[in-house]
Amino acid sequence: MNVLEIRGLWKNFGKLAAVAGVDLDFQEGEFTSIIGPNGAGKTTLFNLVTGKLSPSSGTIMFNGKDITGLTPYQISRLKLSRIFQITNLFPELTVYENIKVSVLAKRKETSKIFTSSKNRGQADEEAERILEIIGLSDKKDSLCGSLSHGDQRLVEVGVALATDPVLLLLDEPTGGMGPEETDRMVQFVRTLQEKQKVTILLVEHDMGVVFSVSERIVVMHQGAVIADGNPDEIRKNDKVREAYLGE
Amino acid sequence: MVFLNEMLIMILFAISFNLLFGYTGLLSFGHAAFFSIGSYVAGLVLLHIYPSIPLAFAIGVVAATLAAWIIGYLCVRLDEIYFAMLTLAFGMMVHTIVWKWDRLTGGADGLVNIPRPPLNFLLFQVDLSSIASYYYFTLILVAISLYVLWVIVNSHFGLTLRAVRENSERIQFVGINVRRYRLISFVISGFFCGLAGALFGPFLKSITPSIAFWTKSAEPVFMSLLGGTKIFLAPAVGSVIFMYLKEIISGYTELWMLYLGAILIGFVLFLPGGIVGFLYEKLKGRRLGGLAE
């Protein structure tokens, strides 16, 4: 079954077409990377899918529902989550609170003023579980803004994960990370896909990461998809070599 | 006790304002609107409809809450300076109405001879005519209100408000409708400001349009910044300091606003977390340092 179907998607900024007629389908549980040079339209594509931008034309279907033009919060409630290229968190809340608010959003308990201790306990447990998954249990009471860059990236993933997503869009999760942190993140994303069966779309500049984790690679150039296939096919594709890999 | 009574009312005003400012991240320059609506409506009920404090307060608070709903609904579409300017504009509209609607509000003279009828319980009455008894009545209502506000800021809802304050963009991507949360916060804030206003009329026994003027809206801003915006009771400390400073300085000069303004500038520049925020950091820092040794 297709989790995400994109049809004839365009986004124009003045005369520039940042996304120019993209058609893509993504299957449940699939791990796809989207690569391409800077300005190829990868982040814009993510922004269109998550409702941060609305498309100039085209449609986006998520789990059989037309989500074109919905607001970010409406789309997120359908269990489509993302992390941002530039770390985008709640700096003056603790790590624990960052995760907790996301857990509460999923449980639809964010407007609760009175909570039974049972519900409180369940939400706390879930938050603790996410903290364990991202490996930051020991830093849960630190203010998020005081963490290292790598740890903040993990909190980003944790916040996205706590909403229990069906589809997770990762925009350069290893951006600005050292090799050790990158390894940790890669390991983490892999486990995520294998164990939790989350469908993942990854935008990433580190080709080592892309070719080692992806089942499928989509190459974008100047807003359009120029190649789409498994890592071997992409490696051998002449158009890709010309436009991107061989630059 | 008169002074303390006014202080209690201002503490409630400041802390309800700070639910929106410190916890939700929205700076309102029009909160005198809800204070004065609560005050005028309760006063009018006491004067012209029925001399009952519970009835008057209930109607006053409902009116302030409704006003907060309508004004809030229009204001939460924007944030930052645009939000502040919109609330300021609405505040000035309310002031103009209070000022100009002579026949209802008494115009520049305001409402005079607001009664302070006894509280009627089934078996007994509580007389509120003395200063002391009204003080204790105020104390109880303010304490209950602060407790409710405290429960709110420490609830799941309160955490969500702080997340909205911290990053109103990111929170949408976990499925939160930011406008809705801002509006609810605005309305709760208006509710308690209305109650503070309702307490004010029978306390002074008269009210004038000055309580709707924009300088009244600036007072809770002042108090919150003085005390600190991110700790629940800090605006109360700010209120106490503000009231004392005002009392002392206005004893010497009519230009007390000038001196108070200078003090506030000093605070914003050198103690951005407010007095309580500053002390809290100091104590925490020292304690952590002690542990490290």
Coordinates of C-alpha atoms in Angstrom, one line a residue:
Chain A
M1 CA 0.0 0.0 0.0
N2 CA 1.2 3.5 -0.7
V3 CA 1.6 5.6 2.3
L4 CA 2.3 8.8 0.4
E5 CA 1.3 9.7 -3.2
I6 CA 2.5 12.9 -4.8
R7 CA 0.9 13.9 -8.1
G8 CA 1.9 16.7 -10.4
L9 CA 3.4 18.8 -7.6
W10 CA 4.6 22.3 -8.3
K11 CA 5.8 25.1 -6.1
N12 CA 6.7 28.4 -7.7
F13 CA 8.5 31.3 -5.9
G14 CA 8.0 34.1 -8.4
K15 CA 9.6 32.8 -11.6
L16 CA 11.5 30.0 -9.9
A17 CA 10.0 26.6 -9.8
A18 CA 11.5 25.1 -6.6
V19 CA 9.5 21.9 -7.1
A20 CA 8.6 21.3 -10.8
G21 CA 6.1 18.6 -11.5
V22 CA 7.0 15.9 -9.1
D23 CA 5.2 12.5 -9.1
L24 CA 6.3 10.0 -6.4
D25 CA 4.8 7.1 -4.5
F26 CA 6.1 5.7 -1.3
Q27 CA 5.2 2.3 0.1
E28 CA 4.6 1.3 3.7
G29 CA 7.8 0.5 5.6
E30 CA 10.0 1.7 2.7
F31 CA 13.3 3.6 3.4
T32 CA 13.9 6.2 0.8
S33 CA 16.6 8.9 0.5
I34 CA 16.1 12.0 -1.5
I35 CA 19.3 13.4 -2.7
G36 CA 20.4 16.2 -5.0
P37 CA 22.5 19.3 -5.1
N38 CA 21.7 22.4 -3.0
G39 CA 18.6 24.1 -4.3
A40 CA 17.3 20.9 -5.9
G41 CA 14.0 21.3 -4.0
K42 CA 14.3 18.6 -1.4
T43 CA 13.5 20.7 1.6
T44 CA 10.7 22.5 -0.3
L45 CA 9.2 19.1 -1.1
F46 CA 9.3 18.3 2.7
N47 CA 7.7 21.7 3.4
L48 CA 4.9 20.9 0.9
V49 CA 4.2 17.5 2.3
T50 CA 4.1 18.7 5.9
G51 CA 2.0 21.7 5.2
K52 CA 4.6 24.4 6.0
L53 CA 4.1 25.6 2.4
S54 CA 1.1 25.1 0.2
P55 CA 1.7 23.9 -3.3
S56 CA 1.1 26.0 -6.4
S57 CA -0.6 23.0 -8.0
G58 CA -0.8 19.2 -7.6
T59 CA -2.1 16.9 -4.9
I60 CA -0.6 15.0 -2.0
M61 CA -2.4 11.9 -0.6
F62 CA -1.4 10.5 2.8
N63 CA -2.8 7.1 3.7
G64 CA -5.5 7.6 1.1
K65 CA -6.5 11.0 2.4
D66 CA -6.0 14.2 0.4
I67 CA -3.8 16.5 2.6
T68 CA -3.1 19.1 0.0
G69 CA -3.3 22.6 1.7
L70 CA -4.0 21.4 5.2
T71 CA -2.2 23.2 8.0
P72 CA 0.9 21.6 9.7
Y73 CA -1.0 20.7 12.9
Q74 CA -3.8 19.0 10.9
I75 CA -1.3 17.0 8.9
S76 CA 0.8 16.1 12.0
R77 CA -2.3 14.7 13.7
L78 CA -2.6 12.1 10.9
K79 CA 0.8 10.8 12.1
L80 CA 3.1 12.3 9.7
S81 CA 6.1 13.7 11.5
R82 CA 9.3 15.5 10.5
I83 CA 12.5 16.8 11.8
F84 CA 14.0 20.0 10.6
Q85 CA 17.3 20.8 8.8
I86 CA 18.0 23.4 11.4
T87 CA 17.4 22.3 14.9
N88 CA 14.0 23.4 15.9
L89 CA 13.1 22.6 19.5
F90 CA 11.9 24.1 22.7
P91 CA 15.2 25.4 24.1
E92 CA 14.1 26.5 27.6
L93 CA 12.2 23.3 28.3
T94 CA 14.0 20.3 29.6
V95 CA 14.8 17.4 27.4
Y96 CA 12.1 15.5 29.2
E97 CA 9.5 18.2 28.7
N98 CA 10.4 18.4 25.0
I99 CA 9.5 14.8 24.6
K100 CA 6.6 14.9 27.0
V101 CA 4.7 17.6 25.2
S102 CA 4.9 15.5 22.0
V103 CA 3.7 12.4 23.8
L104 CA 0.8 14.5 25.2
A105 CA 0.0 15.7 21.7
K106 CA -0.3 12.2 20.5
R107 CA -2.4 11.2 23.5
K108 CA -4.6 14.2 22.9
E109 CA -4.0 15.3 26.5
T110 CA -2.4 18.7 25.8
S111 CA -5.5 20.6 26.9
K112 CA -5.9 18.7 30.1
I113 CA -5.8 20.6 33.3
F114 CA -6.7 17.8 35.6
T115 CA -5.2 14.4 34.8
S116 CA -5.8 11.2 36.7
S117 CA -2.6 9.8 38.1
K118 CA -3.0 6.7 35.9
N119 CA -3.0 8.8 32.7
R120 CA -0.1 10.9 34.1
G121 CA 1.8 7.7 34.8
Q122 CA 1.2 6.4 31.2
A123 CA 2.3 9.6 29.6
D124 CA 5.4 9.6 31.8
E125 CA 6.2 6.1 30.9
E126 CA 6.0 6.8 27.2
A127 CA 8.2 9.8 27.5
E128 CA 10.8 7.7 29.5
R129 CA 10.6 5.0 26.8
I130 CA 11.4 7.5 24.1
L131 CA 14.2 8.9 26.1
E132 CA 15.6 5.5 26.4
I133 CA 15.3 4.9 22.6
I134 CA 17.2 8.0 21.8
G135 CA 19.7 7.3 24.7
L136 CA 19.3 10.5 26.6
S137 CA 17.7 9.3 29.8
D138 CA 20.6 10.6 31.9
K139 CA 20.2 14.1 30.4
K140 CA 16.5 14.4 30.8
D141 CA 16.5 17.3 33.2
S142 CA 18.9 19.4 31.2
L143 CA 17.5 22.4 29.3
C144 CA 17.4 21.3 25.7
G145 CA 19.2 24.5 24.6
S146 CA 22.2 23.5 26.6
L147 CA 22.8 20.2 24.9
S148 CA 25.5 19.5 22.3
H149 CA 24.4 19.7 18.7
G150 CA 24.4 16.0 18.2
D151 CA 22.2 15.4 21.3
Q152 CA 19.8 18.1 20.1
R153 CA 19.5 16.3 16.8
L154 CA 18.5 13.2 18.8
V155 CA 15.9 15.1 20.8
E156 CA 14.5 16.3 17.4
V157 CA 14.1 12.7 16.4
G158 CA 12.7 11.9 19.8
V159 CA 10.1 14.7 19.5
A160 CA 9.1 13.4 16.1
L161 CA 9.0 9.8 17.2
A162 CA 6.9 10.5 20.3
T163 CA 4.0 11.3 18.0
D164 CA 4.1 7.7 16.9
P165 CA 4.4 8.5 13.2
V166 CA 3.4 6.3 10.2
L167 CA 5.7 8.4 8.0
L168 CA 8.8 10.2 9.2
L169 CA 10.6 12.9 7.2
L170 CA 14.2 13.4 8.2
D171 CA 15.8 16.5 6.9
E172 CA 19.6 16.1 7.2
P173 CA 19.6 14.4 10.6
T174 CA 23.4 14.1 10.6
G175 CA 24.0 17.7 9.5
G176 CA 26.9 19.3 11.4
M177 CA 27.6 16.0 13.3
G178 CA 31.0 14.4 13.8
P179 CA 31.7 10.9 12.6
E180 CA 30.9 9.3 15.9
E181 CA 27.6 11.1 16.3
T182 CA 26.7 10.3 12.7
D183 CA 27.2 6.6 13.3
R184 CA 25.0 6.8 16.3
M185 CA 22.3 8.5 14.3
V186 CA 22.5 6.1 11.4
Q187 CA 22.4 3.1 13.8
F188 CA 19.4 4.7 15.4
V189 CA 17.5 5.4 12.2
R190 CA 18.1 1.9 11.0
T191 CA 16.7 0.3 14.1
L192 CA 13.8 2.6 13.9
Q193 CA 12.8 1.4 10.5
E194 CA 13.5 -2.3 11.2
K195 CA 11.7 -2.5 14.5
Q196 CA 9.0 0.0 14.3
K197 CA 8.2 -0.3 10.6
V198 CA 8.1 3.4 10.1
T199 CA 8.1 4.6 6.5
I200 CA 11.1 7.0 6.3
L201 CA 12.1 9.7 3.8
L202 CA 15.6 11.0 4.3
V203 CA 17.2 14.0 2.9
E204 CA 21.0 13.7 3.4
H205 CA 24.2 15.1 2.1
D206 CA 26.5 12.4 3.4
M207 CA 26.5 9.9 0.5
G208 CA 28.1 7.2 2.7
V209 CA 25.0 7.3 4.9
V210 CA 22.6 7.5 2.0
F211 CA 24.0 4.5 0.2
S212 CA 24.3 2.4 3.3
V213 CA 20.8 2.8 4.7
S214 CA 18.5 3.3 1.8
E215 CA 16.4 0.8 0.0
R216 CA 15.6 3.3 -2.6
I217 CA 17.1 6.6 -3.7
V218 CA 15.3 9.5 -5.5
V219 CA 17.5 12.1 -7.2
M220 CA 16.2 15.6 -7.6
H221 CA 17.7 18.3 -9.8
Q222 CA 16.3 21.8 -10.3
G223 CA 13.0 20.8 -8.8
A224 CA 12.4 17.7 -10.8
V225 CA 13.0 14.0 -10.2
I226 CA 15.8 12.8 -12.6
A227 CA 16.3 9.3 -11.2
D228 CA 14.6 6.9 -9.0
G229 CA 15.8 3.4 -8.1
N230 CA 17.7 1.2 -5.7
P231 CA 21.3 2.2 -4.7
D232 CA 22.9 0.1 -7.4
E233 CA 20.8 1.6 -10.1
I234 CA 21.5 5.1 -8.9
R235 CA 25.2 4.5 -8.8
K236 CA 25.2 3.4 -12.4
N237 CA 22.8 6.1 -13.7
D238 CA 24.5 8.4 -16.2
K239 CA 22.2 11.3 -15.7
V240 CA 22.9 11.2 -11.9
R241 CA 26.6 11.0 -12.4
E242 CA 26.5 14.0 -14.7
A243 CA 24.2 16.1 -12.6
Y244 CA 25.4 15.3 -9.2
L245 CA 27.7 12.5 -8.2
G246 CA 30.4 13.3 -10.7
E247 CA 30.4 17.0 -10.3
Chain B
M1 CA -4.6 47.2 55.4
V2 CA -6.0 49.3 52.7
F3 CA -2.6 49.2 51.1
L4 CA -2.3 45.5 51.5
N5 CA -5.8 44.9 50.1
E6 CA -4.9 46.8 46.9
M7 CA -1.7 44.9 46.7
L8 CA -3.5 41.6 46.8
I9 CA -5.7 42.7 43.9
M10 CA -2.7 43.8 41.9
I11 CA -1.0 40.5 42.6
L12 CA -3.9 38.7 41.1
F13 CA -3.9 41.1 38.2
A14 CA -0.2 40.6 37.5
I15 CA -0.2 36.8 37.8
S16 CA -3.2 36.4 35.6
F17 CA -1.6 38.7 33.1
N18 CA 1.6 36.7 33.3
L19 CA -0.2 33.4 32.3
L20 CA -0.4 35.0 28.9
F21 CA 3.0 36.8 29.0
G22 CA 5.4 34.6 30.8
Y23 CA 3.8 31.2 30.1
T24 CA 2.3 31.6 26.6
G25 CA 4.8 34.2 25.3
L26 CA 2.2 36.9 24.3
L27 CA 2.6 40.4 25.5
S28 CA -0.7 42.1 25.9
F29 CA -0.8 45.9 26.3
G30 CA -4.6 45.9 26.8
H31 CA -5.3 43.9 30.0
A32 CA -6.7 46.9 31.8
A33 CA -9.7 46.2 29.5
F34 CA -10.6 43.0 31.4
F35 CA -9.8 44.5 34.7
S36 CA -12.0 47.5 34.1
I37 CA -14.9 45.5 32.5
G38 CA -14.9 43.2 35.5
S39 CA -14.8 46.2 37.8
Y40 CA -17.4 48.4 36.0
V41 CA -19.9 45.5 35.4
A42 CA -19.7 44.3 39.0
G43 CA -20.0 47.9 40.2
L44 CA -23.0 48.5 38.1
V45 CA -24.8 45.4 39.3
L46 CA -24.1 46.4 42.9
L47 CA -25.4 49.9 42.3
H48 CA -28.4 49.3 40.1
I49 CA -29.5 45.7 39.9
Y50 CA -29.1 43.9 43.2
P51 CA -26.6 44.5 46.1
S52 CA -25.1 41.1 46.2
I53 CA -21.3 40.6 46.0
P54 CA -21.5 37.0 44.6
L55 CA -24.0 38.0 41.9
A56 CA -22.1 41.1 41.0
F57 CA -18.8 39.3 40.8
A58 CA -20.2 36.5 38.8
I59 CA -21.7 38.8 36.2
G60 CA -18.6 41.0 36.2
V61 CA -16.3 38.0 35.6
V62 CA -18.5 36.6 32.9
A63 CA -18.5 40.0 31.1
A64 CA -14.7 40.2 31.3
T65 CA -14.3 36.6 30.1
L66 CA -16.6 37.2 27.2
A67 CA -14.7 40.3 26.3
A68 CA -11.5 38.4 26.5
W69 CA -13.0 35.7 24.2
I70 CA -13.9 38.3 21.5
I71 CA -10.8 40.4 21.7
G72 CA -8.6 37.3 22.1
Y73 CA -10.2 35.7 19.1
L74 CA -9.2 38.6 16.9
C75 CA -5.7 39.1 18.5
V76 CA -4.3 35.6 18.6
R77 CA -4.2 35.6 14.8
L78 CA -1.0 37.6 15.2
D79 CA 1.9 37.5 17.5
E80 CA 4.8 39.6 18.9
I81 CA 4.5 43.4 18.2
Y82 CA 1.4 43.0 16.1
F83 CA -0.3 41.2 18.9
A84 CA 0.8 43.8 21.4
M85 CA -0.4 46.7 19.2
L86 CA -3.8 45.0 18.6
T87 CA -4.4 44.5 22.4
L88 CA -3.3 48.1 23.0
A89 CA -5.9 49.3 20.4
F90 CA -8.7 47.2 22.0
G91 CA -7.7 48.4 25.4
M92 CA -8.0 52.0 24.2
M93 CA -11.4 51.3 22.7
V94 CA -12.6 50.0 26.0
H95 CA -11.2 53.0 27.8
T96 CA -13.0 55.3 25.3
I97 CA -16.3 53.5 25.9
V98 CA -16.0 53.7 29.6
W99 CA -15.0 57.4 29.4
K100 CA -17.7 58.5 26.9
W101 CA -20.7 56.4 27.8
D102 CA -21.7 58.9 30.5
R103 CA -25.2 57.6 31.3
L104 CA -24.0 54.1 32.1
T105 CA -20.5 54.6 33.4
G106 CA -20.7 58.1 34.9
G107 CA -18.1 59.3 32.4
A108 CA -15.0 61.0 33.9
D109 CA -16.6 60.8 37.4
G110 CA -16.9 57.0 37.2
L111 CA -19.1 55.0 39.6
V112 CA -19.4 56.3 43.1
N113 CA -20.9 54.9 46.3
I114 CA -20.5 51.3 45.3
P115 CA -22.0 49.4 48.2
R116 CA -20.3 46.6 50.1
P117 CA -23.2 44.4 51.1
P118 CA -22.7 41.5 53.6
L119 CA -22.2 38.0 52.2
N120 CA -25.4 36.0 52.8
F121 CA -24.9 32.4 53.6
L122 CA -28.0 30.3 54.5
L123 CA -27.5 30.4 58.2
F124 CA -25.3 33.4 58.8
Q125 CA -24.1 36.6 57.3
V126 CA -20.5 37.9 56.9
D127 CA -20.3 41.6 57.2
L128 CA -17.8 43.1 54.7
S129 CA -18.2 46.8 55.7
S130 CA -15.0 47.0 57.7
I131 CA -11.6 47.3 56.0
A132 CA -10.3 44.2 57.8
S133 CA -13.2 42.0 56.8
Y134 CA -13.0 43.0 53.1
Y135 CA -9.3 42.4 53.3
Y136 CA -9.7 38.8 54.4
F137 CA -12.5 38.3 51.8
T138 CA -10.0 39.5 49.2
L139 CA -7.3 37.3 50.6
I140 CA -9.4 34.2 50.3
L141 CA -10.5 34.9 46.8
V142 CA -7.0 35.8 45.6
A143 CA -5.6 32.7 47.3
I144 CA -8.1 30.4 45.6
S145 CA -7.5 32.1 42.3
L146 CA -3.7 31.7 42.6
Y147 CA -4.1 28.1 43.5
V148 CA -6.2 27.4 40.4
L149 CA -3.7 29.3 38.2
W150 CA -0.9 27.3 39.8
V151 CA -2.7 24.1 39.0
I152 CA -3.2 25.3 35.4
V153 CA 0.5 26.2 34.8
N154 CA 1.6 22.9 36.2
S155 CA -0.8 20.8 34.2
H156 CA -0.4 19.2 30.8
F157 CA -2.1 22.3 29.4
G158 CA 0.5 24.5 31.1
L159 CA 3.4 22.5 29.6
T160 CA 1.8 22.9 26.2
L161 CA 1.5 26.7 26.7
R162 CA 5.2 26.9 27.5
A163 CA 6.0 24.9 24.4
V164 CA 4.0 27.3 22.4
R165 CA 5.9 30.1 24.0
E166 CA 9.3 28.4 23.2
N167 CA 8.6 27.6 19.6
S168 CA 5.2 28.3 18.1
E169 CA 6.3 26.9 14.8
R170 CA 7.7 23.5 15.9
I171 CA 4.7 22.8 18.2
Q172 CA 2.4 22.8 15.1
F173 CA 4.4 19.9 13.8
V174 CA 3.4 17.6 16.7
G175 CA -0.2 18.5 16.0
I176 CA -1.0 21.5 18.2
N177 CA -3.3 24.2 17.0
V178 CA -1.4 27.2 18.3
R179 CA -4.2 29.7 17.9
R180 CA -6.5 27.7 20.0
Y181 CA -4.1 27.4 22.9
R182 CA -3.3 31.0 22.8
L183 CA -7.0 31.9 22.8
I184 CA -7.7 29.6 25.8
S185 CA -4.8 31.2 27.7
F186 CA -6.1 34.6 26.8
V187 CA -9.6 33.8 28.1
I188 CA -8.3 32.3 31.4
S189 CA -6.2 35.3 31.8
G190 CA -9.1 37.6 31.1
F191 CA -11.3 35.7 33.6
F192 CA -8.9 36.3 36.5
C193 CA -8.2 39.9 35.5
G194 CA -12.0 40.4 35.6
L195 CA -12.1 38.9 39.1
A196 CA -9.3 41.2 40.2
G197 CA -11.3 44.1 38.7
A198 CA -14.5 43.0 40.4
L199 CA -12.7 43.0 43.8
F200 CA -11.5 46.5 43.1
G201 CA -14.8 48.4 43.0
P202 CA -16.3 47.5 46.4
F203 CA -12.7 47.9 47.8
L204 CA -12.4 51.6 46.8
K205 CA -16.2 52.1 46.8
S206 CA -15.7 54.1 43.7
I207 CA -14.0 53.6 40.4
T208 CA -12.9 56.0 37.6
P209 CA -12.0 55.5 34.0
S210 CA -8.3 55.6 34.9
I211 CA -8.5 51.9 35.6
A212 CA -9.2 51.3 31.9
F213 CA -6.4 53.6 30.7
W214 CA -3.4 52.1 28.9
T215 CA -1.1 53.0 31.9
K216 CA -3.2 50.5 33.9
S217 CA -2.4 47.9 31.3
A218 CA 1.3 48.7 31.7
E219 CA 1.3 48.0 35.4
P220 CA 1.2 44.2 35.2
V221 CA 3.8 44.3 32.5
F222 CA 6.0 46.3 34.9
M223 CA 5.3 44.0 37.8
S224 CA 6.0 40.9 35.8
L225 CA 9.3 42.2 34.4
L226 CA 10.4 43.4 37.9
G227 CA 9.7 40.1 39.5
G228 CA 10.4 37.7 36.6
T229 CA 8.1 36.1 34.1
K230 CA 9.1 32.5 34.2
I231 CA 8.5 31.7 37.8
F232 CA 4.9 31.4 38.9
L233 CA 4.9 33.7 42.0
A234 CA 7.6 36.1 40.7
P235 CA 5.1 38.7 39.4
A236 CA 3.7 38.9 42.9
V237 CA 7.1 39.9 44.2
G238 CA 7.2 42.4 41.4
S239 CA 3.8 43.7 42.4
V240 CA 4.9 44.2 46.0
I241 CA 8.0 46.1 44.9
F242 CA 6.1 48.1 42.4
M243 CA 3.5 49.2 44.9
Y244 CA 6.0 50.1 47.5
L245 CA 8.2 52.0 45.1
K246 CA 5.1 53.9 43.8
E247 CA 4.0 54.6 47.4
I248 CA 7.4 55.9 48.4
I249 CA 8.3 57.9 45.2
S250 CA 4.9 59.4 44.9
G251 CA 5.3 60.8 48.4
Y252 CA 8.2 62.9 47.2
T253 CA 7.2 63.9 43.7
E254 CA 4.3 63.8 41.2
L255 CA 6.7 62.6 38.6
W256 CA 6.8 59.1 40.1
M257 CA 6.2 57.5 36.7
L258 CA 9.5 59.0 35.5
Y259 CA 11.5 57.4 38.3
L260 CA 9.7 54.1 38.1
G261 CA 10.4 54.1 34.4
A262 CA 14.1 54.6 35.0
I263 CA 14.1 51.7 37.5
L264 CA 12.4 49.4 35.0
I265 CA 14.9 50.3 32.3
G266 CA 17.6 49.3 34.7
F267 CA 15.9 46.0 35.5
V268 CA 15.3 45.1 31.9
L269 CA 18.9 45.9 31.0
F270 CA 20.7 44.3 33.9
L271 CA 18.4 41.7 35.3
P272 CA 16.5 40.3 32.4
G273 CA 15.1 37.4 34.4
G274 CA 13.6 39.8 37.0
I275 CA 14.5 39.8 40.7
V276 CA 13.2 36.4 41.5
G277 CA 14.6 35.0 38.4
F278 CA 18.0 36.4 39.3
L279 CA 17.9 35.1 42.9
Y280 CA 16.8 31.7 41.7
E281 CA 19.7 31.4 39.3
K282 CA 22.1 32.5 41.9
L283 CA 20.9 30.0 44.5
K284 CA 20.7 27.2 42.0
G285 CA 24.2 28.0 40.7
R286 CA 25.6 28.0 44.2
R287 CA 23.8 24.8 45.1
L288 CA 25.1 23.0 42.0
G289 CA 28.6 24.4 42.7
G290 CA 28.4 23.0 46.2
L291 CA 27.5 19.6 44.9
A292 CA 30.3 19.7 42.4
E293 CA 32.8 20.1 45.2

